[in-house]
PDB file of N, CA and C and ligand atoms in Angstrom:
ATOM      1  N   UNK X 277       5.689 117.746  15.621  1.00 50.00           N
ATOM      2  CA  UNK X 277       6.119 117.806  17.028  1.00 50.00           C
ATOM      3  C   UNK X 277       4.890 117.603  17.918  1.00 50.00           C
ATOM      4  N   UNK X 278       4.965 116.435  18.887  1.00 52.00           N
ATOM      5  CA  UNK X 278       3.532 116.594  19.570  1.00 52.00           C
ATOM      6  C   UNK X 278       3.660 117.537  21.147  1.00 52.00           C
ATOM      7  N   UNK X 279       2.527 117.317  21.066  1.00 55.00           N
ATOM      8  CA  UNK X 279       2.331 118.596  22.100  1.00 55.00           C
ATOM      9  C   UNK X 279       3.067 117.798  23.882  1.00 55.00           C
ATOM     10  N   UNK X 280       3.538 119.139  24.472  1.00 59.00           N
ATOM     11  CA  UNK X 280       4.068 118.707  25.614  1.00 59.00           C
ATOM     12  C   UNK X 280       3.849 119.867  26.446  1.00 59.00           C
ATOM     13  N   UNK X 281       3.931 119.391  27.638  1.00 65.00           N
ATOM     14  CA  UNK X 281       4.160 120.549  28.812  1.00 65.00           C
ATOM     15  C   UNK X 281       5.351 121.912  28.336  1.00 65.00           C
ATOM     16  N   UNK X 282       5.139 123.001  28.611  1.00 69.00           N
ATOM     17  CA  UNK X 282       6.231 123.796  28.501  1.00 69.00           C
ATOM     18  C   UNK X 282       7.644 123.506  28.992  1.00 69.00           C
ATOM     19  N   UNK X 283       8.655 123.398  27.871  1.00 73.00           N
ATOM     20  CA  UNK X 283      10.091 123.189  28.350  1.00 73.00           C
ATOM     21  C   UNK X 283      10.519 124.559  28.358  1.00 73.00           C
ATOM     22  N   UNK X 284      11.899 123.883  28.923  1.00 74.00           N
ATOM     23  CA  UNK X 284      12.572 125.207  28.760  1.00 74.00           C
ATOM     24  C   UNK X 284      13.106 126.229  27.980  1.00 74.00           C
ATOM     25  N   UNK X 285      13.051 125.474  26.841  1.00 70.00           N
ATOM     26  CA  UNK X 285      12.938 126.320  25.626  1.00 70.00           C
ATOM     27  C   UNK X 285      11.675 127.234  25.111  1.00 70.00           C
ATOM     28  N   UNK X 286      10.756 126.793  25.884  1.00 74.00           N
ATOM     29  CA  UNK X 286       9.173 127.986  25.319  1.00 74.00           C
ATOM     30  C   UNK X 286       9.854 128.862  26.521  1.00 74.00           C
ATOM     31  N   UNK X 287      10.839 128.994  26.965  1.00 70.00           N
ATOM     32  CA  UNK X 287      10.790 130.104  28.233  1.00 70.00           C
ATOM     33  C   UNK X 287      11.779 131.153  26.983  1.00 70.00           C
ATOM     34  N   UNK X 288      12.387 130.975  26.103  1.00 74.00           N
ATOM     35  CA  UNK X 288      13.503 131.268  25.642  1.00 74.00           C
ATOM     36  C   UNK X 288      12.622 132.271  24.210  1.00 74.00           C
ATOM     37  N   UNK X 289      13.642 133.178  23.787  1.00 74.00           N
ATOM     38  CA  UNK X 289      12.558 134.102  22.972  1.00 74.00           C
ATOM     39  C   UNK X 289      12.999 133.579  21.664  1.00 74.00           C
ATOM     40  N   UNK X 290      12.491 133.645  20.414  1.00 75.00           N
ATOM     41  CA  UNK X 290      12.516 132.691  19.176  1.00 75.00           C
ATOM     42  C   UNK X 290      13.728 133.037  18.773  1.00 75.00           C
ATOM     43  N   UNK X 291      14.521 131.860  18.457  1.00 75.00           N
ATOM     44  CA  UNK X 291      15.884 132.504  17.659  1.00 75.00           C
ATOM     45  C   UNK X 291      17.282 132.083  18.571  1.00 75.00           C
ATOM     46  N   UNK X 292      16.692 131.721  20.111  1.00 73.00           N
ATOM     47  CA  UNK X 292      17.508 131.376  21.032  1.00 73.00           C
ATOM     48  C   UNK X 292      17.673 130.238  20.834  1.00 73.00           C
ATOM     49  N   UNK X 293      17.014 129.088  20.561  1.00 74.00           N
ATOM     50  CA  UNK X 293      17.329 127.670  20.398  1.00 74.00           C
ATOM     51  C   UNK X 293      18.505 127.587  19.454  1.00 74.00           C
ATOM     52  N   UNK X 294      18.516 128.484  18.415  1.00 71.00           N
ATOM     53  CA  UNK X 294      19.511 128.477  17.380  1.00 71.00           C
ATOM     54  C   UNK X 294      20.817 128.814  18.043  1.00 71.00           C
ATOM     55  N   UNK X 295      20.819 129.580  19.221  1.00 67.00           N
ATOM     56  CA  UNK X 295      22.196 130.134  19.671  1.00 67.00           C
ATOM     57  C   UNK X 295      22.259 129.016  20.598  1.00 67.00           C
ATOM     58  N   UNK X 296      21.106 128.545  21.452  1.00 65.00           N
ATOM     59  CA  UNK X 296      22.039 127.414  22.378  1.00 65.00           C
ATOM     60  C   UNK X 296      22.595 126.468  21.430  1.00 65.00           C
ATOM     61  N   UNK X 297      22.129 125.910  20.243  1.00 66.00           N
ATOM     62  CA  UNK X 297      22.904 125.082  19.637  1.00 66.00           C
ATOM     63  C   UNK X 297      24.311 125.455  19.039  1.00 66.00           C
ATOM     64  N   UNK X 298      24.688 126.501  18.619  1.00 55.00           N
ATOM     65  CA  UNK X 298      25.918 126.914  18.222  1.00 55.00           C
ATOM     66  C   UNK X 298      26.500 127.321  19.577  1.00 55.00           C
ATOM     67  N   UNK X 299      26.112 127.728  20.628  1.00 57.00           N
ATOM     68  CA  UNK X 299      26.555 127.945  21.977  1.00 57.00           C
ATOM     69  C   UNK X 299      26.876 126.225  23.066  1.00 57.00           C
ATOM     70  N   UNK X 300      26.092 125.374  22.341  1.00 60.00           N
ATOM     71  CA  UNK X 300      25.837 124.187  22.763  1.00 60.00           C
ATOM     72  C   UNK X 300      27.278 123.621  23.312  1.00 60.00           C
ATOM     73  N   UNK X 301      28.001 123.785  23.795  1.00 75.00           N
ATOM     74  CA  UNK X 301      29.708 123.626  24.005  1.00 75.00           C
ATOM     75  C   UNK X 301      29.277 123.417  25.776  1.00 75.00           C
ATOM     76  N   UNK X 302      29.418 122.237  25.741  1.00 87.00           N
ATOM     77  CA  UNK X 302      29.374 121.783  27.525  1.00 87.00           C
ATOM     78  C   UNK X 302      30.294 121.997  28.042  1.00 87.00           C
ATOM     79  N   UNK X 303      31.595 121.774  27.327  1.00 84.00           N
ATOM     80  CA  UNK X 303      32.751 122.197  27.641  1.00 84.00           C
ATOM     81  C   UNK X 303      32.689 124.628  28.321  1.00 84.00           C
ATOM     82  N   UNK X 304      32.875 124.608  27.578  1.00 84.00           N
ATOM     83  CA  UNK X 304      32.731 126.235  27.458  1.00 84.00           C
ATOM     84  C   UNK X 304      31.407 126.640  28.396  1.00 84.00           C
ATOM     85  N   UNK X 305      30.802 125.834  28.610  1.00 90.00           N
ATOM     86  CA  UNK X 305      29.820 126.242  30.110  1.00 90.00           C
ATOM     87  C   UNK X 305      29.998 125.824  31.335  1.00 90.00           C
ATOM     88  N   UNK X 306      30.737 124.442  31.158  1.00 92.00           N
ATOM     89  CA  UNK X 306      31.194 123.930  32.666  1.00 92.00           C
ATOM     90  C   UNK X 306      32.674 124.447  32.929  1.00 92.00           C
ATOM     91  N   UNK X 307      32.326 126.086  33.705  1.00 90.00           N
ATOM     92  CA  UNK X 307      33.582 126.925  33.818  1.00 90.00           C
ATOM     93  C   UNK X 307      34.529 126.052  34.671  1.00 90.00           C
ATOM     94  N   UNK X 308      34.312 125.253  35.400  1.00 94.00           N
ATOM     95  CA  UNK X 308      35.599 124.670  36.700  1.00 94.00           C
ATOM     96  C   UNK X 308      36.228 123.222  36.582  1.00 94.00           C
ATOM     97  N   UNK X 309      35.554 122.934  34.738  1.00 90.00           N
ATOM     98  CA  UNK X 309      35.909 121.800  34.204  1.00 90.00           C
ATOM     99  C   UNK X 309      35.793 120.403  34.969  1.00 90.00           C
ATOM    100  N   UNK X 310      34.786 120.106  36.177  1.00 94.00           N
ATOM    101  CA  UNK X 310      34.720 118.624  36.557  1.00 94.00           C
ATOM    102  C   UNK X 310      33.531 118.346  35.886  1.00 94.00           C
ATOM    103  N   UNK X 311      33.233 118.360  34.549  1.00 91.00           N
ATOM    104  CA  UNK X 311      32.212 117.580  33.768  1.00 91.00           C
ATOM    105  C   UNK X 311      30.946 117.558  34.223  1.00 91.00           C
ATOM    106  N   UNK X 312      30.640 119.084  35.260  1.00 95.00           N
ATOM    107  CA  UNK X 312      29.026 118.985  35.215  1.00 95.00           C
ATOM    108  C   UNK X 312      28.413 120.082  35.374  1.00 95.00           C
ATOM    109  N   UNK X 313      27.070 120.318  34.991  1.00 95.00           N
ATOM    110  CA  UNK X 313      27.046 121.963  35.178  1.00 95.00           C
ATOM    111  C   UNK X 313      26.503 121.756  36.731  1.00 95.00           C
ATOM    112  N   UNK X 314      26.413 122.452  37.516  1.00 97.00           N
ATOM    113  CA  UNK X 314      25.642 123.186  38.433  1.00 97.00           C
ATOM    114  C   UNK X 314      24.570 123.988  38.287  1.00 97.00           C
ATOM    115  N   UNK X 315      23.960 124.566  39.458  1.00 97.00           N
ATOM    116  CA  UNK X 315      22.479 124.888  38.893  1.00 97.00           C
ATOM    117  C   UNK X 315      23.252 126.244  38.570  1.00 97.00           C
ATOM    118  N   UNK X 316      24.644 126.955  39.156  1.00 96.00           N
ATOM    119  CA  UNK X 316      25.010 128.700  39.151  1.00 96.00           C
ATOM    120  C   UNK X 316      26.097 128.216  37.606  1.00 96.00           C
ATOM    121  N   UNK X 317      26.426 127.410  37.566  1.00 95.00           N
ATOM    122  CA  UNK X 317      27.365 127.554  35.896  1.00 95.00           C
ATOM    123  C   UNK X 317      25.926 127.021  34.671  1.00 95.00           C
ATOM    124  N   UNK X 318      24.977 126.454  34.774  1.00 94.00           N
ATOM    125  CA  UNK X 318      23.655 126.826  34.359  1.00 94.00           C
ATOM    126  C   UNK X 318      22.876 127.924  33.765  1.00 94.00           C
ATOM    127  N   UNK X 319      22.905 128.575  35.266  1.00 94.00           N
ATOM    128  CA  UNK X 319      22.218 130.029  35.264  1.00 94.00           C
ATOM    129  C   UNK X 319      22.866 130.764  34.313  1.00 94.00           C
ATOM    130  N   UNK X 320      23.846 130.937  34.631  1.00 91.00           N
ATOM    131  CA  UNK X 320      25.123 131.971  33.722  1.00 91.00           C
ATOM    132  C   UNK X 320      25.202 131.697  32.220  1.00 91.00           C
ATOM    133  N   UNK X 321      24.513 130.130  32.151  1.00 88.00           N
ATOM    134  CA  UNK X 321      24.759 129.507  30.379  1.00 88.00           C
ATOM    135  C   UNK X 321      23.323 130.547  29.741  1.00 88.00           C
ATOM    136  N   UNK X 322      22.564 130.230  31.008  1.00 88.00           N
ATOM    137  CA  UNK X 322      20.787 130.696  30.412  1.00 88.00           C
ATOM    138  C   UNK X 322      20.888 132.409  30.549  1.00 88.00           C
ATOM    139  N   UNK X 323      21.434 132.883  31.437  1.00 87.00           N
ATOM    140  CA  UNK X 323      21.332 134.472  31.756  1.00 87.00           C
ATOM    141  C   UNK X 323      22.149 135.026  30.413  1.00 87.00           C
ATOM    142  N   UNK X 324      23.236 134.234  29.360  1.00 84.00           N
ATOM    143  CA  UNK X 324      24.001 134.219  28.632  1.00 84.00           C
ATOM    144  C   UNK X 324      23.000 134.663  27.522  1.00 84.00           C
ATOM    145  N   UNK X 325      22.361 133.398  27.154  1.00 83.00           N
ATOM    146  CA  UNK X 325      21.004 133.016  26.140  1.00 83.00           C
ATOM    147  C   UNK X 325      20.002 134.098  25.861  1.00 83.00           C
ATOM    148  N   UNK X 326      19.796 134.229  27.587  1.00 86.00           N
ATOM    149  CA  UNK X 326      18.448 135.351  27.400  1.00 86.00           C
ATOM    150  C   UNK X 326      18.379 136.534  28.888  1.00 86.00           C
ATOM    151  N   UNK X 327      19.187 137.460  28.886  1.00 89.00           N
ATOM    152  CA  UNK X 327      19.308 138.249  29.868  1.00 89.00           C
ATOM    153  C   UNK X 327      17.990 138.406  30.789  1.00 89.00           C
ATOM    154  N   UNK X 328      16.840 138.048  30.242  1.00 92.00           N
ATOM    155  CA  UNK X 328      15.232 138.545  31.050  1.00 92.00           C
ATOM    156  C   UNK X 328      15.054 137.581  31.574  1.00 92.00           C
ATOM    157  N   UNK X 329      15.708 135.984  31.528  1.00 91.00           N
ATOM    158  CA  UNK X 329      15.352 135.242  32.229  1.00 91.00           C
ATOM    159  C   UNK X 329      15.444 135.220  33.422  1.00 91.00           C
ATOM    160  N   UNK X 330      13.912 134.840  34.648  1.00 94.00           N
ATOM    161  CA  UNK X 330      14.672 134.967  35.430  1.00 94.00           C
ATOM    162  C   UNK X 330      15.189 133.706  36.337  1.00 94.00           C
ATOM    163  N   UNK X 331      15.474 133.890  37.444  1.00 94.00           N
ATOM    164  CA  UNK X 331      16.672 132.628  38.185  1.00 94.00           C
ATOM    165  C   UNK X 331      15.669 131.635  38.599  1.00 94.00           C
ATOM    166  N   UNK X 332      14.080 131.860  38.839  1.00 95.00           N
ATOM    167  CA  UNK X 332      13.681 130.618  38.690  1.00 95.00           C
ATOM    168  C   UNK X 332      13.251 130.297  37.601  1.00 95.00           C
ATOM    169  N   UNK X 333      12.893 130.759  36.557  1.00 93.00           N
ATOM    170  CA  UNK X 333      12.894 130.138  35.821  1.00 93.00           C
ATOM    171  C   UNK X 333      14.171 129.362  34.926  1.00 93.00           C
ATOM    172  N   UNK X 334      15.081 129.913  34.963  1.00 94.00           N
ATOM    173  CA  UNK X 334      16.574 128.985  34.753  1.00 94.00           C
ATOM    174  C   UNK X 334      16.163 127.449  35.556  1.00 94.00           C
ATOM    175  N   UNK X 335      16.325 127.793  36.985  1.00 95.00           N
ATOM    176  CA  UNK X 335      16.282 126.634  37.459  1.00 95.00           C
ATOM    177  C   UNK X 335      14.670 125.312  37.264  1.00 95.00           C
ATOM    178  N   UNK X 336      13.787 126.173  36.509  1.00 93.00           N
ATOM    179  CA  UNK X 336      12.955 125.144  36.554  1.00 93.00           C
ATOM    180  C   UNK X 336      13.108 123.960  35.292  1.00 93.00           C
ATOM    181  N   UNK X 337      14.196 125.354  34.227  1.00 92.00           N
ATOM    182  CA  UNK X 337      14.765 124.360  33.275  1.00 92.00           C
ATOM    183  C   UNK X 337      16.083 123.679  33.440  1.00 92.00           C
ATOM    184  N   UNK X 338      16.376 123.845  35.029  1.00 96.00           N
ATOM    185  CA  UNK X 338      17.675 122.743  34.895  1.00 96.00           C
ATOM    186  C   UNK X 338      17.126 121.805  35.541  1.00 96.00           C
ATOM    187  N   UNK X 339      16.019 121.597  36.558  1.00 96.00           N
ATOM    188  CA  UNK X 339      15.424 120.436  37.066  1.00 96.00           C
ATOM    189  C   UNK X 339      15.084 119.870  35.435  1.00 96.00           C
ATOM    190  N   UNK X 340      14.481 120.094  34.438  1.00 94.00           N
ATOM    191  CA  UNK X 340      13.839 119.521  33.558  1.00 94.00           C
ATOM    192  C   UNK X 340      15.015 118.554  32.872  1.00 94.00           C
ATOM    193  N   UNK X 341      16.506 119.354  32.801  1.00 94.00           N
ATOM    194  CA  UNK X 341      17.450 118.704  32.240  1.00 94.00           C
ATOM    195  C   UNK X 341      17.668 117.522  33.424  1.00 94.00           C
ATOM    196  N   UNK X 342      18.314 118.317  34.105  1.00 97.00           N
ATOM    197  CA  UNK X 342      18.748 117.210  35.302  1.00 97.00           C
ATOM    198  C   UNK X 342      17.896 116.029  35.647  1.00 97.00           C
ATOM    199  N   UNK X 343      17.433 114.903  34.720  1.00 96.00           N
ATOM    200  CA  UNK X 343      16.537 113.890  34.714  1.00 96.00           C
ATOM    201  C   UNK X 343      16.891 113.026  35.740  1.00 96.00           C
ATOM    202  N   UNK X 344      18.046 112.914  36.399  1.00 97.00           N
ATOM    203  CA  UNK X 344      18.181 111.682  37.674  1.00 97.00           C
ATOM    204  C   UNK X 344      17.642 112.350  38.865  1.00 97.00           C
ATOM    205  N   UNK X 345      17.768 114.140  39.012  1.00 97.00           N
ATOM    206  CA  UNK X 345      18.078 114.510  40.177  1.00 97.00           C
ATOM    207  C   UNK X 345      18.666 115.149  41.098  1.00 97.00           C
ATOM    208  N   UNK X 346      20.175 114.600  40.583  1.00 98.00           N
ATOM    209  CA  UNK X 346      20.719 114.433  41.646  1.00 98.00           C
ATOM    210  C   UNK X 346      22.187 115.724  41.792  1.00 98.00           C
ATOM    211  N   UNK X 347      21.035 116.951  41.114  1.00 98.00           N
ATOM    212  CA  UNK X 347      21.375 117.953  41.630  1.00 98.00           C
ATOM    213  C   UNK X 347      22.758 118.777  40.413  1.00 98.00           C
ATOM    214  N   UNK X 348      23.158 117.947  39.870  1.00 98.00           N
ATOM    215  CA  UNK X 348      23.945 118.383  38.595  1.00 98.00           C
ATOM    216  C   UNK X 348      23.737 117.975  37.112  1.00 98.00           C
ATOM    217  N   UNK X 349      23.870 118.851  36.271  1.00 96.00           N
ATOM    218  CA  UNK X 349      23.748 118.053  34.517  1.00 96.00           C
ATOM    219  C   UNK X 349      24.939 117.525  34.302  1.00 96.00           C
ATOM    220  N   UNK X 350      24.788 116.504  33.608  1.00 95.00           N
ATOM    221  CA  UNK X 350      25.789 115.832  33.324  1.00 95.00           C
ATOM    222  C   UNK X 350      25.976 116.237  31.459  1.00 95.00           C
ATOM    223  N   UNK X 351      26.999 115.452  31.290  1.00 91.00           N
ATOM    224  CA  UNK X 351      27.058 116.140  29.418  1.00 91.00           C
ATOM    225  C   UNK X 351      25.795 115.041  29.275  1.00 91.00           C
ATOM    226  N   UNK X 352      26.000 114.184  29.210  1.00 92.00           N
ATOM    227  CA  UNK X 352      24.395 113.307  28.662  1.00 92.00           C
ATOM    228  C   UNK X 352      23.447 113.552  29.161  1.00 92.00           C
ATOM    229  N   UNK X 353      23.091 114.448  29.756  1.00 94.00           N
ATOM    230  CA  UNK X 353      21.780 114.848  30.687  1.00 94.00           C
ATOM    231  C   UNK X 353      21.631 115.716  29.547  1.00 94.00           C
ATOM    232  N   UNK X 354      22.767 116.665  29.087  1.00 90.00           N
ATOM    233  CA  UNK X 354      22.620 117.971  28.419  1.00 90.00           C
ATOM    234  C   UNK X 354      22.135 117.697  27.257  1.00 90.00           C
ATOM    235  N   UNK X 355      22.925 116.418  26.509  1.00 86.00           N
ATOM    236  CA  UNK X 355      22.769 116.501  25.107  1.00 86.00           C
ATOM    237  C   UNK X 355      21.780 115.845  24.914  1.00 86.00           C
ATOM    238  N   UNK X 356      20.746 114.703  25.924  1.00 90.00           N
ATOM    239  CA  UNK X 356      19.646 114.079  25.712  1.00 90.00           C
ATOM    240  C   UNK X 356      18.792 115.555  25.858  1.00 90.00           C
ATOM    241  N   UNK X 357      18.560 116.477  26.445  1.00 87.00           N
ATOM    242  CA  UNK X 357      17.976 117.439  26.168  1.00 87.00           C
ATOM    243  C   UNK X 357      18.004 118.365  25.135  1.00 87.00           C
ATOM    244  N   UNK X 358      19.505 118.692  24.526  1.00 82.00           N
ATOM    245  CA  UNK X 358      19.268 119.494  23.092  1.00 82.00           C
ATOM    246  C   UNK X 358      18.955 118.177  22.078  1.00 82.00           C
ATOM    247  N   UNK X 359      18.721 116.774  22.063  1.00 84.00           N
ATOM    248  CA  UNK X 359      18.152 116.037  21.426  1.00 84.00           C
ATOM    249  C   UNK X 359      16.488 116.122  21.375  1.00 84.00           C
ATOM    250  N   UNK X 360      16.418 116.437  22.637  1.00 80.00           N
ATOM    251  CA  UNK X 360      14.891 115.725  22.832  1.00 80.00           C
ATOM    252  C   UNK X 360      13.985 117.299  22.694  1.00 80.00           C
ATOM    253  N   UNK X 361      14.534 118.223  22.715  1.00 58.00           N
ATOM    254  CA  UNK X 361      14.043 119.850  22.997  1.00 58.00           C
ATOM    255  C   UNK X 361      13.394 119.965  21.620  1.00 58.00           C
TER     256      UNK X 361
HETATM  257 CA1  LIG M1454      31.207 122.370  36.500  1.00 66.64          CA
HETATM  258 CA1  LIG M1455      21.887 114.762  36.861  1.00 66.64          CA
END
């Protein structure tokens, strides 16, 4: 693995990567079902993951997902990130 800036997963305590992947259900996090998370159905996926996290740091790992921008994850935003994580 080569070395990178801290993602959002070094924010996460060891053992959590394993639960976002069995938790990994985009469906089952995007509570209002229009196919995207928000930065607050996000928070709630990460506050889920790791209760100590806190809300900026959630959000510094949904800017990291959110690669266009433009303010929501999309499912391919999501899953190019549990790919690329
Ligand atoms: Ca949604
Ligand atoms: Ca986006």
């Amino acid at each position: 693995m080569t070395h990178k800036d801290r993602t959002t997963l070094d924010y996460l305590k060891p053992g959590a990567e394993e639960r976002i992947r069995s938790r990994a259900d985009f469906d089952f996090n995007d509570r209002d079902r229009d196919h995207q998370l928000t930065p607050e159905e996000f928070i709630r996926f990460m506050a889920d993951l790791d209760p100590e996290m806190s809300k900026e740091e959630c959000l510094i790992g949904f800017h990291e997902i959110d690669t266009n921008e433009d303010g929501v994850i999309t499912l391919d935003e999501f899953r190019a990130w549990l790919d690329g994580a």
